[in-house]
């Protein structure tokens, strides 16, 4: 399964600079990149040859392909070229979104399109946020808030150009918006590519550590949570909340599946991300669940629990849905099934 990493961020936030940084890392020379135009990435000095009108092969061995029309068609076409041997057999795909893009349709394409999900799996979503203009963009642009909310990694760029107090305030705001995502400051030295795209929740070698990170970082401080209420009530990220649903005891997989399906069917537009572990009845090892809006990734298993806590724990990032609504909904659903079980038997 080829991991797909999504690189998102608002206009001018440094996506292209970060992408060049990743592609310059020798450990990721076998990447393919889907971008909107070659000119946007400034790769001319790296180009080795043009494969065809849409694909170029870089000196590093990476492949760059322009997106023309449907993303699913572009991914399938790139894979077909790989299988035909007309381009190198890349081991990772990076999709760079436009600055105004909602990243969730990209995640949905990878997770739900039958041909694509047979060959590809979702990797990390990396969001760049401009330290100089980020607060204003979060205030005015719903896309900027959504990009940060659904990210698995957040990179705060241009921190050398912003006042320290502004950087600290933006960090606190981003942490409240998405506490499960590690956040780094970057002036001219981004984190290593391995940290950003080399470790994710579906990589067998790294997923236990990644999932531990979800729950460690989900226990954010009250000060960060309070910070999100100190701003203009009209800002776009005020309605976005992050919380952890914790369930004692084992979970019936059928009950959970029906409940989550109904939740996403009725409120999927406002469930931006959900990810976590389930302690499923009859299964000794934890089940990893991850979804975005109406789409749920195929579940996977860990070999062992990442810590001593065997409760089911799901990190939700929602828009306009309170923790109490999710808790009450799941509790009521479990109770209804428990009451109906003897009759069904």
mmCIF file of C-alpha atoms in Angstrom:
data_model
loop_
_atom_site.group_PDB
_atom_site.id
_atom_site.type_symbol
_atom_site.label_atom_id
_atom_site.label_comp_id
_atom_site.label_asym_id
_atom_site.label_seq_id
_atom_site.Cartn_x
_atom_site.Cartn_y
_atom_site.Cartn_z
ATOM 1 C CA UNK A 1 0.000 0.000 0.000
ATOM 2 C CA UNK A 2 1.496 3.307 -1.124
ATOM 3 C CA UNK A 3 1.073 6.074 1.495
ATOM 4 C CA UNK A 4 -0.508 9.329 0.331
ATOM 5 C CA UNK A 5 0.523 12.465 2.213
ATOM 6 C CA UNK A 6 -1.549 15.620 1.788
ATOM 7 C CA UNK A 7 0.259 18.966 2.040
ATOM 8 C CA UNK A 8 -2.174 21.794 2.672
ATOM 9 C CA UNK A 9 -2.093 25.353 3.921
ATOM 10 C CA UNK A 10 -3.422 28.779 3.019
ATOM 11 C CA UNK A 11 -2.001 30.963 0.250
ATOM 12 C CA UNK A 12 1.560 32.093 0.982
ATOM 13 C CA UNK A 13 2.005 29.877 4.033
ATOM 14 C CA UNK A 14 5.074 28.056 2.706
ATOM 15 C CA UNK A 15 3.754 24.805 1.218
ATOM 16 C CA UNK A 16 6.080 24.989 -1.779
ATOM 17 C CA UNK A 17 9.140 25.675 0.369
ATOM 18 C CA UNK A 18 8.261 22.742 2.605
ATOM 19 C CA UNK A 19 7.709 20.465 -0.392
ATOM 20 C CA UNK A 20 11.154 21.331 -1.763
ATOM 21 C CA UNK A 21 12.608 20.531 1.662
ATOM 22 C CA UNK A 22 10.967 17.102 1.650
ATOM 23 C CA UNK A 23 11.997 16.292 -1.909
ATOM 24 C CA UNK A 24 15.610 17.285 -1.197
ATOM 25 C CA UNK A 25 15.840 14.596 1.500
ATOM 26 C CA UNK A 26 17.656 11.560 -0.006
ATOM 27 C CA UNK A 27 15.522 9.206 2.101
ATOM 28 C CA UNK A 28 12.447 10.286 0.094
ATOM 29 C CA UNK A 29 13.915 10.202 -3.392
ATOM 30 C CA UNK A 30 11.266 7.666 -4.404
ATOM 31 C CA UNK A 31 8.331 10.057 -4.068
ATOM 32 C CA UNK A 32 5.722 11.034 -6.596
ATOM 33 C CA UNK A 33 4.137 14.465 -6.263
ATOM 34 C CA UNK A 34 0.803 15.681 -7.590
ATOM 35 C CA UNK A 35 0.670 19.458 -7.964
ATOM 36 C CA UNK A 36 -1.515 21.865 -9.894
ATOM 37 C CA UNK A 37 1.212 23.447 -12.023
ATOM 38 C CA UNK A 38 4.944 22.824 -12.299
ATOM 39 C CA UNK A 39 5.542 26.564 -12.190
ATOM 40 C CA UNK A 40 4.066 26.876 -8.702
ATOM 41 C CA UNK A 41 6.710 24.656 -7.166
ATOM 42 C CA UNK A 42 9.757 26.243 -8.816
ATOM 43 C CA UNK A 43 11.429 22.945 -9.648
ATOM 44 C CA UNK A 44 13.001 23.974 -12.962
ATOM 45 C CA UNK A 45 16.565 23.661 -11.707
ATOM 46 C CA UNK A 46 15.858 20.131 -10.446
ATOM 47 C CA UNK A 47 14.308 18.764 -13.621
ATOM 48 C CA UNK A 48 16.090 15.942 -15.381
ATOM 49 C CA UNK A 49 13.683 15.139 -18.198
ATOM 50 C CA UNK A 50 10.081 15.395 -19.259
ATOM 51 C CA UNK A 51 8.352 12.026 -19.380
ATOM 52 C CA UNK A 52 5.280 13.461 -21.095
ATOM 53 C CA UNK A 53 3.278 16.691 -20.989
ATOM 54 C CA UNK A 54 2.076 16.023 -17.428
ATOM 55 C CA UNK A 55 5.062 14.269 -15.810
ATOM 56 C CA UNK A 56 8.664 15.278 -15.132
ATOM 57 C CA UNK A 57 11.416 13.220 -13.566
ATOM 58 C CA UNK A 58 13.626 15.140 -11.127
ATOM 59 C CA UNK A 59 17.355 14.803 -10.636
ATOM 60 C CA UNK A 60 16.668 13.354 -7.159
ATOM 61 C CA UNK A 61 14.582 10.543 -8.649
ATOM 62 C CA UNK A 62 11.242 12.012 -7.558
ATOM 63 C CA UNK A 63 8.392 12.294 -10.034
ATOM 64 C CA UNK A 64 6.192 15.370 -10.392
ATOM 65 C CA UNK A 65 2.838 15.230 -12.126
ATOM 66 C CA UNK A 66 0.327 18.007 -12.735
ATOM 67 C CA UNK A 67 -3.303 17.546 -11.761
ATOM 68 C CA UNK A 68 -5.518 18.113 -14.759
ATOM 69 C CA UNK A 69 -9.150 17.715 -13.843
ATOM 70 C CA UNK A 70 -10.235 14.975 -11.469
ATOM 71 C CA UNK A 71 -7.823 14.020 -8.675
ATOM 72 C CA UNK A 72 -8.884 10.374 -8.721
ATOM 73 C CA UNK A 73 -8.110 10.149 -12.423
ATOM 74 C CA UNK A 74 -4.693 11.737 -11.844
ATOM 75 C CA UNK A 75 -3.817 9.225 -9.102
ATOM 76 C CA UNK A 76 -4.986 6.268 -11.167
ATOM 77 C CA UNK A 77 -3.058 7.538 -14.193
ATOM 78 C CA UNK A 78 0.108 7.910 -12.166
ATOM 79 C CA UNK A 79 -0.274 4.373 -10.834
ATOM 80 C CA UNK A 80 -0.882 3.009 -14.343
ATOM 81 C CA UNK A 81 2.357 4.643 -15.528
ATOM 82 C CA UNK A 82 4.154 3.096 -12.570
ATOM 83 C CA UNK A 83 2.844 -0.382 -13.391
ATOM 84 C CA UNK A 84 3.660 0.022 -17.076
ATOM 85 C CA UNK A 85 7.240 0.954 -16.218
ATOM 86 C CA UNK A 86 7.135 4.340 -17.955
ATOM 87 C CA UNK A 87 8.000 6.052 -14.663
ATOM 88 C CA UNK A 88 10.014 4.776 -11.667
ATOM 89 C CA UNK A 89 8.194 2.670 -9.072
ATOM 90 C CA UNK A 90 7.553 5.405 -6.514
ATOM 91 C CA UNK A 91 6.909 4.354 -2.923
ATOM 92 C CA UNK A 92 5.057 7.428 -1.653
ATOM 93 C CA UNK A 93 2.652 9.993 -3.108
ATOM 94 C CA UNK A 94 2.420 13.619 -1.950
ATOM 95 C CA UNK A 95 -0.562 15.741 -2.990
ATOM 96 C CA UNK A 96 -0.106 19.496 -2.635
ATOM 97 C CA UNK A 97 -3.435 21.331 -2.431
ATOM 98 C CA UNK A 98 -4.088 24.835 -3.631
ATOM 99 C CA UNK A 99 -4.110 27.500 -0.936
ATOM 100 C CA UNK A 100 -7.896 27.826 -0.986
ATOM 101 C CA UNK A 101 -8.619 24.092 -1.044
ATOM 102 C CA UNK A 102 -10.623 22.054 1.420
ATOM 103 C CA UNK A 103 -8.360 19.009 2.020
ATOM 104 C CA UNK A 104 -11.171 16.629 3.010
ATOM 105 C CA UNK A 105 -12.291 15.728 -0.548
ATOM 106 C CA UNK A 106 -8.708 14.583 -1.176
ATOM 107 C CA UNK A 107 -8.828 12.355 1.903
ATOM 108 C CA UNK A 108 -12.196 11.026 0.767
ATOM 109 C CA UNK A 109 -10.790 10.129 -2.661
ATOM 110 C CA UNK A 110 -7.947 8.126 -1.120
ATOM 111 C CA UNK A 111 -10.128 6.396 1.464
ATOM 112 C CA UNK A 112 -13.223 5.625 -0.592
ATOM 113 C CA UNK A 113 -12.505 5.233 -4.307
ATOM 114 C CA UNK A 114 -12.319 1.443 -4.849
ATOM 115 C CA UNK A 115 -9.390 1.273 -7.294
ATOM 116 C CA UNK A 116 -7.305 3.800 -5.385
ATOM 117 C CA UNK A 117 -7.804 2.345 -1.918
ATOM 118 C CA UNK A 118 -6.727 -1.060 -3.240
ATOM 119 C CA UNK A 119 -3.240 0.322 -3.948
ATOM 120 C CA UNK A 120 -2.921 3.416 -1.724
ATOM 121 C CA UNK A 121 -3.476 4.266 1.925
ATOM 122 C CA UNK A 122 -3.804 7.571 3.728
ATOM 123 C CA UNK A 123 -0.654 8.964 5.314
ATOM 124 C CA UNK A 124 -0.298 12.209 7.247
ATOM 125 C CA UNK A 125 -1.984 15.501 6.465
ATOM 126 C CA UNK A 126 0.536 18.331 6.921
ATOM 127 C CA UNK A 127 -0.728 21.918 7.224
ATOM 128 C CA UNK A 128 1.444 25.024 6.982
ATOM 129 C CA UNK A 129 0.286 28.141 8.836
ATOM 130 C CA UNK A 130 1.831 31.570 8.269
ATOM 131 C CA UNK A 131 2.891 33.106 11.608
ATOM 132 C CA UNK A 132 2.549 36.632 10.199
ATOM 133 C CA UNK A 133 -0.893 36.327 8.603
ATOM 134 C CA UNK A 134 -2.231 33.113 10.147
ATOM 135 C CA UNK A 135 -4.461 34.700 12.809
ATOM 136 C CA UNK A 136 -6.116 36.966 10.254
ATOM 137 C CA UNK A 137 -6.601 34.047 7.849
ATOM 138 C CA UNK A 138 -8.190 31.936 10.576
ATOM 139 C CA UNK A 139 -10.516 34.866 11.341
ATOM 140 C CA UNK A 140 -11.576 35.490 7.753
ATOM 141 C CA UNK A 141 -11.161 32.251 5.822
ATOM 142 C CA UNK A 142 -13.065 29.082 6.745
ATOM 143 C CA UNK A 143 -10.664 27.055 4.563
ATOM 144 C CA UNK A 144 -7.685 28.073 6.714
ATOM 145 C CA UNK A 145 -9.382 26.898 9.904
ATOM 146 C CA UNK A 146 -10.419 23.619 8.295
ATOM 147 C CA UNK A 147 -6.909 22.956 6.940
ATOM 148 C CA UNK A 148 -5.428 23.282 10.424
ATOM 149 C CA UNK A 149 -8.272 21.362 12.083
ATOM 150 C CA UNK A 150 -7.884 18.197 9.995
ATOM 151 C CA UNK A 151 -4.062 18.116 9.989
ATOM 152 C CA UNK A 152 -1.905 15.395 11.544
ATOM 153 C CA UNK A 153 1.097 17.758 11.576
ATOM 154 C CA UNK A 154 1.098 21.580 11.768
ATOM 155 C CA UNK A 155 4.087 23.681 10.739
ATOM 156 C CA UNK A 156 4.093 27.317 11.820
ATOM 157 C CA UNK A 157 6.164 29.159 9.204
ATOM 158 C CA UNK A 158 7.827 32.609 9.073
ATOM 159 C CA UNK A 159 8.165 32.670 12.861
ATOM 160 C CA UNK A 160 11.264 34.836 12.505
ATOM 161 C CA UNK A 161 9.139 37.583 10.900
ATOM 162 C CA UNK A 162 6.390 37.737 13.535
ATOM 163 C CA UNK A 163 6.394 39.189 17.042
ATOM 164 C CA UNK A 164 7.053 36.524 19.723
ATOM 165 C CA UNK A 165 3.772 37.258 21.514
ATOM 166 C CA UNK A 166 1.845 36.894 18.240
ATOM 167 C CA UNK A 167 3.535 33.556 17.561
ATOM 168 C CA UNK A 168 2.700 32.316 21.066
ATOM 169 C CA UNK A 169 -0.946 33.401 20.734
ATOM 170 C CA UNK A 170 -1.281 31.686 17.347
ATOM 171 C CA UNK A 171 0.298 28.506 18.720
ATOM 172 C CA UNK A 172 -2.210 28.435 21.590
ATOM 173 C CA UNK A 173 -5.060 28.979 19.157
ATOM 174 C CA UNK A 174 -3.899 26.158 16.874
ATOM 175 C CA UNK A 175 -3.419 23.829 19.848
ATOM 176 C CA UNK A 176 -6.975 24.498 20.978
ATOM 177 C CA UNK A 177 -8.214 23.965 17.428
ATOM 178 C CA UNK A 178 -6.362 20.664 16.943
ATOM 179 C CA UNK A 179 -4.611 19.398 20.087
ATOM 180 C CA UNK A 180 -3.848 15.964 18.626
ATOM 181 C CA UNK A 181 -1.528 17.408 15.954
ATOM 182 C CA UNK A 182 2.134 18.054 16.840
ATOM 183 C CA UNK A 183 3.089 21.651 16.082
ATOM 184 C CA UNK A 184 6.523 22.938 15.087
ATOM 185 C CA UNK A 185 7.893 26.416 14.544
ATOM 186 C CA UNK A 186 9.855 26.892 11.352
ATOM 187 C CA UNK A 187 11.759 29.955 10.257
ATOM 188 C CA UNK A 188 14.266 28.548 7.766
ATOM 189 C CA UNK A 189 14.747 25.007 9.068
ATOM 190 C CA UNK A 190 11.652 22.775 8.903
ATOM 191 C CA UNK A 191 11.630 19.460 10.792
ATOM 192 C CA UNK A 192 13.125 16.433 9.089
ATOM 193 C CA UNK A 193 10.969 14.918 6.373
ATOM 194 C CA UNK A 194 10.881 11.647 8.326
ATOM 195 C CA UNK A 195 9.052 13.391 11.177
ATOM 196 C CA UNK A 196 6.506 14.970 8.859
ATOM 197 C CA UNK A 197 5.698 12.206 6.387
ATOM 198 C CA UNK A 198 7.659 9.121 7.430
ATOM 199 C CA UNK A 199 5.571 8.146 10.465
ATOM 200 C CA UNK A 200 1.815 7.686 10.466
ATOM 201 C CA UNK A 201 -1.017 5.716 12.006
ATOM 202 C CA UNK A 202 -1.168 3.123 9.229
ATOM 203 C CA UNK A 203 2.537 2.380 8.934
ATOM 204 C CA UNK A 204 3.096 -0.917 10.805
ATOM 205 C CA UNK A 205 6.519 0.263 11.980
ATOM 206 C CA UNK A 206 5.377 3.554 13.450
ATOM 207 C CA UNK A 207 1.655 3.441 14.172
ATOM 208 C CA UNK A 208 1.919 2.513 17.904
ATOM 209 C CA UNK A 209 4.040 5.617 18.579
ATOM 210 C CA UNK A 210 1.780 7.773 16.416
ATOM 211 C CA UNK A 211 -1.349 6.654 18.246
ATOM 212 C CA UNK A 212 0.290 7.274 21.637
ATOM 213 C CA UNK A 213 0.935 10.792 20.349
ATOM 214 C CA UNK A 214 -2.791 11.271 19.619
ATOM 215 C CA UNK A 215 -3.727 10.700 23.236
ATOM 216 C CA UNK A 216 -0.731 12.436 24.809
ATOM 217 C CA UNK A 217 -1.414 15.567 22.815
ATOM 218 C CA UNK A 218 -5.175 15.323 23.237
ATOM 219 C CA UNK A 219 -4.718 16.050 26.948
ATOM 220 C CA UNK A 220 -4.108 19.711 26.311
ATOM 221 C CA UNK A 221 -4.135 22.235 29.133
ATOM 222 C CA UNK A 222 -7.138 24.235 30.178
ATOM 223 C CA UNK A 223 -5.330 27.443 29.283
ATOM 224 C CA UNK A 224 -5.126 26.412 25.627
ATOM 225 C CA UNK A 225 -8.797 25.476 25.617
ATOM 226 C CA UNK A 226 -9.733 28.767 27.285
ATOM 227 C CA UNK A 227 -7.677 30.737 24.766
ATOM 228 C CA UNK A 228 -10.078 29.852 21.975
ATOM 229 C CA UNK A 229 -12.845 31.817 23.722
ATOM 230 C CA UNK A 230 -10.869 35.041 24.015
ATOM 231 C CA UNK A 231 -11.349 36.056 20.383
ATOM 232 C CA UNK A 232 -14.038 37.519 18.162
ATOM 233 C CA UNK A 233 -17.125 35.325 18.274
ATOM 234 C CA UNK A 234 -17.446 35.604 14.474
ATOM 235 C CA UNK A 235 -14.134 33.936 13.683
ATOM 236 C CA UNK A 236 -14.243 30.723 11.728
ATOM 237 C CA UNK A 237 -12.483 28.422 14.168
ATOM 238 C CA UNK A 238 -14.625 29.271 17.178
ATOM 239 C CA UNK A 239 -17.207 26.630 16.276
ATOM 240 C CA UNK A 240 -14.549 23.917 15.845
ATOM 241 C CA UNK A 241 -13.999 21.758 18.928
ATOM 242 C CA UNK A 242 -11.585 18.934 19.731
ATOM 243 C CA UNK A 243 -12.302 16.344 22.402
ATOM 244 C CA UNK A 244 -11.810 12.680 23.275
ATOM 245 C CA UNK A 245 -14.703 10.227 23.610
ATOM 246 C CA UNK A 246 -13.735 7.607 26.209
ATOM 247 C CA UNK A 247 -15.745 4.391 26.556
ATOM 248 C CA UNK A 248 -15.343 1.959 29.444
ATOM 249 C CA UNK A 249 -15.517 -1.751 28.733
ATOM 250 C CA UNK A 250 -15.488 -3.562 25.429
ATOM 251 C CA UNK A 251 -17.358 -2.178 22.443
ATOM 252 C CA UNK A 252 -19.633 -4.251 20.228
ATOM 253 C CA UNK A 253 -18.206 -3.768 16.728
ATOM 254 C CA UNK A 254 -21.616 -3.984 15.040
ATOM 255 C CA UNK A 255 -23.182 -1.455 17.406
ATOM 256 C CA UNK A 256 -20.270 0.935 16.987
ATOM 257 C CA UNK A 257 -20.273 0.582 13.206
ATOM 258 C CA UNK A 258 -23.989 1.329 12.895
ATOM 259 C CA UNK A 259 -23.729 4.266 15.304
ATOM 260 C CA UNK A 260 -20.748 5.829 13.483
ATOM 261 C CA UNK A 261 -22.397 5.272 10.097
ATOM 262 C CA UNK A 262 -25.572 7.019 11.239
ATOM 263 C CA UNK A 263 -23.580 9.839 12.854
ATOM 264 C CA UNK A 264 -21.588 10.494 9.696
ATOM 265 C CA UNK A 265 -24.665 10.178 7.510
ATOM 266 C CA UNK A 266 -26.570 12.792 9.510
ATOM 267 C CA UNK A 267 -23.741 15.060 10.734
ATOM 268 C CA UNK A 268 -20.792 14.088 8.559
ATOM 269 C CA UNK A 269 -20.208 17.595 7.207
ATOM 270 C CA UNK A 270 -19.421 18.665 10.766
ATOM 271 C CA UNK A 271 -17.271 15.689 11.840
ATOM 272 C CA UNK A 272 -14.012 16.969 10.370
ATOM 273 C CA UNK A 273 -11.836 14.139 11.684
ATOM 274 C CA UNK A 274 -12.242 11.177 14.004
ATOM 275 C CA UNK A 275 -9.385 8.883 14.949
ATOM 276 C CA UNK A 276 -8.591 6.571 17.812
ATOM 277 C CA UNK A 277 -8.598 3.067 19.290
ATOM 278 C CA UNK A 278 -11.433 0.689 20.028
ATOM 279 C CA UNK A 279 -11.431 -2.153 22.574
ATOM 280 C CA UNK A 280 -13.679 -4.470 20.578
ATOM 281 C CA UNK A 281 -15.485 -7.403 22.175
ATOM 282 C CA UNK A 282 -13.827 -10.681 21.211
ATOM 283 C CA UNK A 283 -10.629 -9.005 19.986
ATOM 284 C CA UNK A 284 -7.562 -8.825 22.233
ATOM 285 C CA UNK A 285 -5.657 -6.178 20.296
ATOM 286 C CA UNK A 286 -6.868 -2.607 19.704
ATOM 287 C CA UNK A 287 -8.586 -1.613 16.476
ATOM 288 C CA UNK A 288 -7.484 1.660 14.857
ATOM 289 C CA UNK A 289 -10.310 3.787 13.467
ATOM 290 C CA UNK A 290 -9.900 6.925 11.373
ATOM 291 C CA UNK A 291 -12.313 8.947 9.284
ATOM 292 C CA UNK A 292 -13.038 12.357 7.793
ATOM 293 C CA UNK A 293 -16.552 13.718 7.353
ATOM 294 C CA UNK A 294 -18.655 11.030 5.620
ATOM 295 C CA UNK A 295 -15.792 8.594 4.956
ATOM 296 C CA UNK A 296 -14.171 6.044 7.291
ATOM 297 C CA UNK A 297 -10.789 4.490 6.532
ATOM 298 C CA UNK A 298 -10.631 0.700 6.559
ATOM 299 C CA UNK A 299 -9.862 -0.304 10.192
ATOM 300 C CA UNK A 300 -6.486 -1.751 11.107
ATOM 301 C CA UNK A 301 -5.067 -3.478 14.191
ATOM 302 C CA UNK A 302 -2.180 -2.843 16.541
ATOM 303 C CA UNK A 303 -0.159 -5.802 17.747
ATOM 304 C CA UNK A 304 -0.519 -4.583 21.340
ATOM 305 C CA UNK A 305 -2.011 -1.733 23.354
ATOM 306 C CA UNK A 306 0.262 1.331 23.293
ATOM 307 C CA UNK A 307 -0.163 1.883 27.049
ATOM 308 C CA UNK A 308 -1.904 0.415 30.088
ATOM 309 C CA UNK A 309 -5.196 2.164 29.317
ATOM 310 C CA UNK A 310 -7.513 -0.247 27.492
ATOM 311 C CA UNK A 311 -10.511 2.013 27.208
ATOM 312 C CA UNK A 312 -11.800 2.876 23.760
ATOM 313 C CA UNK A 313 -10.667 6.426 22.999
ATOM 314 C CA UNK A 314 -11.626 8.457 19.946
ATOM 315 C CA UNK A 315 -10.326 11.939 19.160
ATOM 316 C CA UNK A 316 -13.094 13.988 17.512
ATOM 317 C CA UNK A 317 -12.608 17.305 15.756
ATOM 318 C CA UNK A 318 -16.060 18.698 15.086
ATOM 319 C CA UNK A 319 -17.746 21.866 13.910
ATOM 320 C CA UNK A 320 -20.801 22.858 15.912
ATOM 321 C CA UNK A 321 -21.103 19.507 17.707
ATOM 322 C CA UNK A 322 -20.402 19.443 21.447
ATOM 323 C CA UNK A 323 -18.709 16.589 23.302
ATOM 324 C CA UNK A 324 -21.903 15.993 25.313
ATOM 325 C CA UNK A 325 -23.899 15.351 22.126
ATOM 326 C CA UNK A 326 -21.476 12.649 20.988
ATOM 327 C CA UNK A 327 -21.289 11.051 24.451
ATOM 328 C CA UNK A 328 -25.061 11.023 24.907
ATOM 329 C CA UNK A 329 -25.652 9.721 21.392
ATOM 330 C CA UNK A 330 -23.294 6.766 21.785
ATOM 331 C CA UNK A 331 -24.527 5.935 25.305
ATOM 332 C CA UNK A 332 -28.157 5.989 24.131
ATOM 333 C CA UNK A 333 -27.317 3.832 21.137
ATOM 334 C CA UNK A 334 -25.522 1.255 23.288
ATOM 335 C CA UNK A 335 -28.424 1.187 25.745
ATOM 336 C CA UNK A 336 -30.985 0.729 22.974
ATOM 337 C CA UNK A 337 -29.086 -2.211 21.516
ATOM 338 C CA UNK A 338 -28.599 -3.794 24.949
ATOM 339 C CA UNK A 339 -32.332 -3.532 25.607
ATOM 340 C CA UNK A 340 -33.167 -4.993 22.177
ATOM 341 C CA UNK A 341 -30.601 -7.807 22.344
ATOM 342 C CA UNK A 342 -32.789 -10.380 24.178
ATOM 343 C CA UNK A 343 -35.651 -9.773 21.747
ATOM 344 C CA UNK A 344 -33.353 -10.073 18.729
ATOM 345 C CA UNK A 345 -31.901 -13.309 20.106
#
